[in-house]
PDB file of C-alpha atoms in Angstrom:
ATOM      1  CA  MET M   1      93.991 135.009  50.819  1.00  0.00           C
ATOM      2  CA  GLY M   2      93.036 131.653  52.138  1.00  0.00           C
ATOM      3  CA  GLY M   3      95.460 128.789  52.145  1.00  0.00           C
ATOM      4  CA  ALA M   4      94.874 125.270  51.038  1.00  0.00           C
ATOM      5  CA  ASN M   5      93.356 124.457  54.395  1.00  0.00           C
ATOM      6  CA  GLY M   6      90.929 127.365  54.157  1.00  0.00           C
ATOM      7  CA  ARG M   7      92.647 129.444  56.832  1.00  0.00           C
ATOM      8  CA  GLY M   8      93.493 133.030  56.085  1.00  0.00           C
ATOM      9  CA  LEU M   9      96.501 135.058  57.227  1.00  0.00           C
ATOM     10  CA  ALA M  10      94.469 136.692  60.021  1.00  0.00           C
ATOM     11  CA  ASP M  11      93.582 133.261  61.352  1.00  0.00           C
ATOM     12  CA  LEU M  12      97.247 132.344  61.491  1.00  0.00           C
ATOM     13  CA  ILE M  13      98.196 135.593  63.208  1.00  0.00           C
ATOM     14  CA  ASP M  14      95.489 135.132  65.823  1.00  0.00           C
ATOM     15  CA  SER M  15      96.446 131.517  66.501  1.00  0.00           C
ATOM     16  CA  PRO M  16      98.207 130.856  69.806  1.00  0.00           C
ATOM     17  CA  PRO M  17     101.951 130.257  69.583  1.00  0.00           C
ATOM     18  CA  VAL M  18     103.105 126.669  69.266  1.00  0.00           C
ATOM     19  CA  ILE M  19     104.544 125.449  72.550  1.00  0.00           C
ATOM     20  CA  ARG M  20     107.173 122.800  72.018  1.00  0.00           C
ATOM     21  CA  ILE M  21     107.574 120.087  74.629  1.00  0.00           C
ATOM     22  CA  TYR M  22     111.289 119.863  73.893  1.00  0.00           C
ATOM     23  CA  THR M  23     114.087 122.408  74.136  1.00  0.00           C
ATOM     24  CA  GLY M  24     117.078 120.477  72.856  1.00  0.00           C
ATOM     25  CA  LYS M  25     119.132 121.664  75.836  1.00  0.00           C
ATOM     26  CA  GLY M  26     119.450 118.119  77.080  1.00  0.00           C
ATOM     27  CA  ASP M  27     120.961 116.812  73.877  1.00  0.00           C
ATOM     28  CA  ASP M  28     124.373 117.075  75.508  1.00  0.00           C
ATOM     29  CA  GLY M  29     123.342 114.581  78.189  1.00  0.00           C
ATOM     30  CA  THR M  30     122.710 117.159  80.908  1.00  0.00           C
ATOM     31  CA  THR M  31     119.554 118.427  82.589  1.00  0.00           C
ATOM     32  CA  GLY M  32     118.699 121.576  84.501  1.00  0.00           C
ATOM     33  CA  LEU M  33     118.158 121.781  88.261  1.00  0.00           C
ATOM     34  CA  LEU M  34     115.576 123.867  90.051  1.00  0.00           C
ATOM     35  CA  TYR M  35     116.907 127.379  90.803  1.00  0.00           C
ATOM     36  CA  GLY M  36     119.816 126.900  88.394  1.00  0.00           C
ATOM     37  CA  GLY M  37     122.659 124.579  87.583  1.00  0.00           C
ATOM     38  CA  ARG M  38     122.978 121.569  85.329  1.00  0.00           C
ATOM     39  CA  VAL M  39     124.091 117.997  85.936  1.00  0.00           C
ATOM     40  CA  ARG M  40     124.545 114.884  83.838  1.00  0.00           C
ATOM     41  CA  LYS M  41     121.396 112.871  83.291  1.00  0.00           C
ATOM     42  CA  ASP M  42     123.047 109.858  84.871  1.00  0.00           C
ATOM     43  CA  ASP M  43     123.878 111.826  88.022  1.00  0.00           C
ATOM     44  CA  ALA M  44     122.753 110.117  91.245  1.00  0.00           C
ATOM     45  CA  VAL M  45     120.287 112.944  91.923  1.00  0.00           C
ATOM     46  CA  ILE M  46     118.624 112.451  88.554  1.00  0.00           C
ATOM     47  CA  GLU M  47     118.560 108.670  89.030  1.00  0.00           C
ATOM     48  CA  ALA M  48     116.707 109.188  92.311  1.00  0.00           C
ATOM     49  CA  ASN M  49     114.313 111.730  90.816  1.00  0.00           C
ATOM     50  CA  GLY M  50     113.708 109.437  87.870  1.00  0.00           C
ATOM     51  CA  ALA M  51     112.674 106.661  90.232  1.00  0.00           C
ATOM     52  CA  VAL M  52     110.265 109.037  91.986  1.00  0.00           C
ATOM     53  CA  ASP M  53     108.884 109.997  88.576  1.00  0.00           C
ATOM     54  CA  GLU M  54     108.311 106.304  87.858  1.00  0.00           C
ATOM     55  CA  ALA M  55     106.613 105.911  91.236  1.00  0.00           C
ATOM     56  CA  GLN M  56     104.286 108.768  90.441  1.00  0.00           C
ATOM     57  CA  ALA M  57     103.397 107.144  87.126  1.00  0.00           C
ATOM     58  CA  ALA M  58     102.767 103.851  88.924  1.00  0.00           C
ATOM     59  CA  LEU M  59     100.350 105.645  91.240  1.00  0.00           C
ATOM     60  CA  GLY M  60      98.656 106.974  88.125  1.00  0.00           C
ATOM     61  CA  LEU M  61      98.050 103.398  86.984  1.00  0.00           C
ATOM     62  CA  ILE M  62      96.202 102.735  90.234  1.00  0.00           C
ATOM     63  CA  ARG M  63      94.222 105.944  89.914  1.00  0.00           C
ATOM     64  CA  ALA M  64      93.187 105.007  86.385  1.00  0.00           C
ATOM     65  CA  GLU M  65      91.321 102.077  87.933  1.00  0.00           C
ATOM     66  CA  ALA M  66      89.641 104.176  90.623  1.00  0.00           C
ATOM     67  CA  GLU M  67      86.296 105.890  90.400  1.00  0.00           C
ATOM     68  CA  ARG M  68      86.755 109.644  90.088  1.00  0.00           C
ATOM     69  CA  GLY M  69      86.089 111.400  93.366  1.00  0.00           C
ATOM     70  CA  SER M  70      86.314 108.170  95.351  1.00  0.00           C
ATOM     71  CA  GLU M  71      88.345 107.903  98.534  1.00  0.00           C
ATOM     72  CA  LEU M  72      91.047 105.985  96.670  1.00  0.00           C
ATOM     73  CA  ASP M  73      91.174 108.565  93.890  1.00  0.00           C
ATOM     74  CA  ASP M  74      91.415 111.475  96.336  1.00  0.00           C
ATOM     75  CA  MET M  75      94.156 109.760  98.310  1.00  0.00           C
ATOM     76  CA  LEU M  76      96.216 109.093  95.197  1.00  0.00           C
ATOM     77  CA  VAL M  77      95.787 112.617  93.812  1.00  0.00           C
ATOM     78  CA  ALA M  78      97.097 114.040  97.085  1.00  0.00           C
ATOM     79  CA  VAL M  79     100.150 111.780  97.049  1.00  0.00           C
ATOM     80  CA  GLU M  80     100.904 112.378  93.368  1.00  0.00           C
ATOM     81  CA  ARG M  81     100.930 116.125  94.017  1.00  0.00           C
ATOM     82  CA  GLU M  82     103.174 115.699  97.036  1.00  0.00           C
ATOM     83  CA  LEU M  83     105.661 113.758  94.946  1.00  0.00           C
ATOM     84  CA  TYR M  84     106.112 116.877  92.819  1.00  0.00           C
ATOM     85  CA  VAL M  85     107.149 118.662  96.010  1.00  0.00           C
ATOM     86  CA  LEU M  86     109.620 115.881  96.749  1.00  0.00           C
ATOM     87  CA  MET M  87     111.063 115.921  93.228  1.00  0.00           C
ATOM     88  CA  ALA M  88     111.511 119.682  93.430  1.00  0.00           C
ATOM     89  CA  GLU M  89     113.557 119.293  96.592  1.00  0.00           C
ATOM     90  CA  LEU M  90     115.717 116.550  95.122  1.00  0.00           C
ATOM     91  CA  ALA M  91     116.281 118.637  91.995  1.00  0.00           C
ATOM     92  CA  THR M  92     117.706 121.548  93.984  1.00  0.00           C
ATOM     93  CA  ALA M  93     121.463 121.994  94.348  1.00  0.00           C
ATOM     94  CA  PRO M  94     122.751 122.155  97.956  1.00  0.00           C
ATOM     95  CA  ASP M  95     123.702 125.835  97.681  1.00  0.00           C
ATOM     96  CA  ASN M  96     120.130 126.680  96.634  1.00  0.00           C
ATOM     97  CA  ARG M  97     118.290 124.832  99.383  1.00  0.00           C
ATOM     98  CA  HIS M  98     117.637 128.122 101.176  1.00  0.00           C
ATOM     99  CA  LYS M  99     115.283 128.986  98.324  1.00  0.00           C
ATOM    100  CA  LEU M 100     112.998 126.004  99.001  1.00  0.00           C
ATOM    101  CA  THR M 101     109.489 126.619 100.338  1.00  0.00           C
ATOM    102  CA  PRO M 102     108.036 124.144 102.868  1.00  0.00           C
ATOM    103  CA  SER M 103     105.219 122.009 101.414  1.00  0.00           C
ATOM    104  CA  VAL M 104     105.711 123.644  98.004  1.00  0.00           C
ATOM    105  CA  THR M 105     109.238 122.686  97.006  1.00  0.00           C
ATOM    106  CA  MET M 106     110.392 120.998 100.223  1.00  0.00           C
ATOM    107  CA  VAL M 107     109.003 117.983 102.084  1.00  0.00           C
ATOM    108  CA  THR M 108     108.004 118.731 105.671  1.00  0.00           C
ATOM    109  CA  GLU M 109     107.667 116.633 108.811  1.00  0.00           C
ATOM    110  CA  GLY M 110     103.948 117.359 108.668  1.00  0.00           C
ATOM    111  CA  MET M 111     103.701 115.697 105.261  1.00  0.00           C
ATOM    112  CA  VAL M 112     105.446 112.607 106.642  1.00  0.00           C
ATOM    113  CA  THR M 113     103.176 112.535 109.681  1.00  0.00           C
ATOM    114  CA  GLU M 114     100.075 112.802 107.505  1.00  0.00           C
ATOM    115  CA  LEU M 115     101.143 109.721 105.549  1.00  0.00           C
ATOM    116  CA  ALA M 116     101.510 107.811 108.801  1.00  0.00           C
ATOM    117  CA  HIS M 117      98.019 108.892 109.844  1.00  0.00           C
ATOM    118  CA  ARG M 118      96.551 107.711 106.535  1.00  0.00           C
ATOM    119  CA  THR M 119      98.283 104.350 106.935  1.00  0.00           C
ATOM    120  CA  ASP M 120      97.037 103.950 110.502  1.00  0.00           C
ATOM    121  CA  ALA M 121      93.508 104.808 109.397  1.00  0.00           C
ATOM    122  CA  LEU M 122      93.548 102.043 106.795  1.00  0.00           C
ATOM    123  CA  GLY M 123      94.993  99.632 109.339  1.00  0.00           C
ATOM    124  CA  GLU M 124      91.988 100.208 111.573  1.00  0.00           C
ATOM    125  CA  ARG M 125      89.659  98.827 108.903  1.00  0.00           C
ATOM    126  CA  TYR M 126      91.323  95.452 108.554  1.00  0.00           C
ATOM    127  CA  THR M 127      93.680  93.371 110.637  1.00  0.00           C
ATOM    128  CA  MET M 128      96.816  93.534 108.542  1.00  0.00           C
ATOM    129  CA  PRO M 129      98.320  90.141 107.619  1.00  0.00           C
ATOM    130  CA  PRO M 130     101.112  89.079 110.018  1.00  0.00           C
ATOM    131  CA  GLU M 131     103.241  87.720 107.161  1.00  0.00           C
ATOM    132  CA  PHE M 132     104.129  88.429 103.557  1.00  0.00           C
ATOM    133  CA  VAL M 133     101.292  88.158 101.067  1.00  0.00           C
ATOM    134  CA  LEU M 134     101.189  87.195  97.406  1.00  0.00           C
ATOM    135  CA  PRO M 135     100.425  90.103  95.057  1.00  0.00           C
ATOM    136  CA  GLY M 136      97.594  89.665  92.603  1.00  0.00           C
ATOM    137  CA  GLN M 137      94.365  89.130  94.526  1.00  0.00           C
ATOM    138  CA  ASN M 138      92.861  91.779  92.278  1.00  0.00           C
ATOM    139  CA  ARG M 139      94.158  94.315  89.779  1.00  0.00           C
ATOM    140  CA  VAL M 140      94.120  97.391  92.018  1.00  0.00           C
ATOM    141  CA  ALA M 141      95.789  95.607  94.923  1.00  0.00           C
ATOM    142  CA  ALA M 142      98.463  94.279  92.564  1.00  0.00           C
ATOM    143  CA  LEU M 143      99.093  97.776  91.209  1.00  0.00           C
ATOM    144  CA  CYS M 144      99.465  99.040  94.785  1.00  0.00           C
ATOM    145  CA  ASP M 145     102.087  96.377  95.429  1.00  0.00           C
ATOM    146  CA  TYR M 146     103.870  97.253  92.194  1.00  0.00           C
ATOM    147  CA  ALA M 147     103.881 100.963  93.047  1.00  0.00           C
ATOM    148  CA  ARG M 148     105.249 100.110  96.502  1.00  0.00           C
ATOM    149  CA  THR M 149     108.272  98.382  94.978  1.00  0.00           C
ATOM    150  CA  VAL M 150     109.003 101.391  92.763  1.00  0.00           C
ATOM    151  CA  ILE M 151     108.751 103.673  95.801  1.00  0.00           C
ATOM    152  CA  ARG M 152     111.158 101.414  97.679  1.00  0.00           C
ATOM    153  CA  ARG M 153     113.670 101.742  94.848  1.00  0.00           C
ATOM    154  CA  ALA M 154     113.255 105.516  94.879  1.00  0.00           C
ATOM    155  CA  GLU M 155     113.883 105.472  98.613  1.00  0.00           C
ATOM    156  CA  ARG M 156     117.090 103.478  98.208  1.00  0.00           C
ATOM    157  CA  LEU M 157     118.383 105.895  95.577  1.00  0.00           C
ATOM    158  CA  ALA M 158     117.335 108.968  97.579  1.00  0.00           C
ATOM    159  CA  ILE M 159     119.331 107.900 100.628  1.00  0.00           C
ATOM    160  CA  GLY M 160     122.581 108.784  98.902  1.00  0.00           C
ATOM    161  CA  VAL M 161     121.524 112.202  97.633  1.00  0.00           C
ATOM    162  CA  ALA M 162     119.049 113.679 100.133  1.00  0.00           C
ATOM    163  CA  ALA M 163     120.435 116.546 102.199  1.00  0.00           C
ATOM    164  CA  ASP M 164     121.088 116.144 105.919  1.00  0.00           C
ATOM    165  CA  GLY M 165     117.880 116.772 107.814  1.00  0.00           C
ATOM    166  CA  SER M 166     115.754 116.337 104.700  1.00  0.00           C
ATOM    167  CA  GLN M 167     112.385 114.611 105.035  1.00  0.00           C
ATOM    168  CA  VAL M 168     112.620 113.055 101.568  1.00  0.00           C
ATOM    169  CA  VAL M 169     113.680 109.588 102.732  1.00  0.00           C
ATOM    170  CA  PRO M 170     111.228 109.430 105.675  1.00  0.00           C
ATOM    171  CA  TYR M 171     108.432 110.480 103.291  1.00  0.00           C
ATOM    172  CA  LEU M 172     109.245 107.717 100.802  1.00  0.00           C
ATOM    173  CA  ASN M 173     109.525 105.216 103.627  1.00  0.00           C
ATOM    174  CA  ARG M 174     106.067 106.141 104.940  1.00  0.00           C
ATOM    175  CA  LEU M 175     104.659 106.170 101.447  1.00  0.00           C
ATOM    176  CA  SER M 176     105.749 102.594 100.821  1.00  0.00           C
ATOM    177  CA  SER M 177     103.977 101.590 104.030  1.00  0.00           C
ATOM    178  CA  LEU M 178     100.855 103.423 102.888  1.00  0.00           C
ATOM    179  CA  LEU M 179     100.885 101.591  99.558  1.00  0.00           C
ATOM    180  CA  TRP M 180     101.182  98.255 101.328  1.00  0.00           C
ATOM    181  CA  ALA M 181      98.198  99.143 103.508  1.00  0.00           C
ATOM    182  CA  MET M 182      96.282 100.354 100.455  1.00  0.00           C
ATOM    183  CA  GLY M 183      96.872  97.037  98.740  1.00  0.00           C
ATOM    184  CA  ARG M 184      95.466  95.137 101.699  1.00  0.00           C
ATOM    185  CA  TRP M 185      92.555  97.591 101.846  1.00  0.00           C
ATOM    186  CA  GLN M 186      91.752  96.886  98.219  1.00  0.00           C
ATOM    187  CA  GLU M 187      91.815  93.154  98.954  1.00  0.00           C
ATOM    188  CA  GLU M 188      89.102  93.824 101.545  1.00  0.00           C
ATOM    189  CA  GLY M 189      90.705  91.514 104.068  1.00  0.00           C
ATOM    190  CA  HIS M 190      91.163  88.629 101.634  1.00  0.00           C
ATOM    191  CA  SER M 191      94.960  88.495 101.413  1.00  0.00           C
ATOM    192  CA  LEU M 192      96.750  85.362 100.231  1.00  0.00           C
ATOM    193  CA  PRO M 193      99.601  84.529 102.650  1.00  0.00           C
ATOM    194  CA  SER M 194     102.952  83.656 101.118  1.00  0.00           C
ATOM    195  CA  ARG M 195     103.375  80.402 103.053  1.00  0.00           C
ATOM    196  CA  THR M 196      99.950  78.821 102.756  1.00  0.00           C
ATOM    197  CA  THR M 197      97.355  78.109 100.105  1.00  0.00           C
ATOM    198  CA  HIS M 198      94.402  79.276 102.178  1.00  0.00           C
ATOM    199  CA  THR M 199      92.876  82.739 101.788  1.00  0.00           C
ATOM    200  CA  THR M 200      92.965  84.660 105.027  1.00  0.00           C
ATOM    201  CA  HIS M 201      89.812  86.605 105.911  1.00  0.00           C
ATOM    202  CA  THR M 202      90.908  89.489 108.096  1.00  0.00           C
ATOM    203  CA  THR M 203      87.987  91.911 108.122  1.00  0.00           C
ATOM    204  CA  LYS M 204      87.680  93.627 111.487  1.00  0.00           C
ATOM    205  CA  GLU M 205      84.389  93.606 113.311  1.00  0.00           C
ATOM    206  CA  ASN M 206      82.849  97.039 113.734  1.00  0.00           C
TER     207      ASN M 206
END
């Protein structure tokens, strides 16, 4: 027999199961770690991971302004995916670190080096301003500067929880530099210095 919405019993049986986005396990104020274990949601590790999560969302705001398939879009997609690797490492208890997989659930030196290369490549396009600049020359550049500050906060929080020898903090440090360079790139050499009222034109000659 059909129900009020016109769907029969067979339709309901054949429907895919409902996947809930909540489990209720965190109602006690704890959250699960990768490979097992639970900690309080206000644990320093979760605070650090939460800041990285915010940073990833901030990068998403930049990407929402980018043309799909553009150089900016591709660069941001790569970094957003790498931040999942970083969060996986942070969310792993010390006694489970041997289970981490390089570049999948653990940040590697190669990932850090690649960020440095991307930053250097952007720096070759424009002479970077020798002083602080005022955010807000355009929307995308401002979002890059905002994302950089969130990454800096994540870096500060990660210092206290990253394992010895981990590349988490170096990665976040390089990433903040990349976001600063990206902001200047998006300003196309027209940065506004913090100490003057004159726009600085810093486009490099080819």
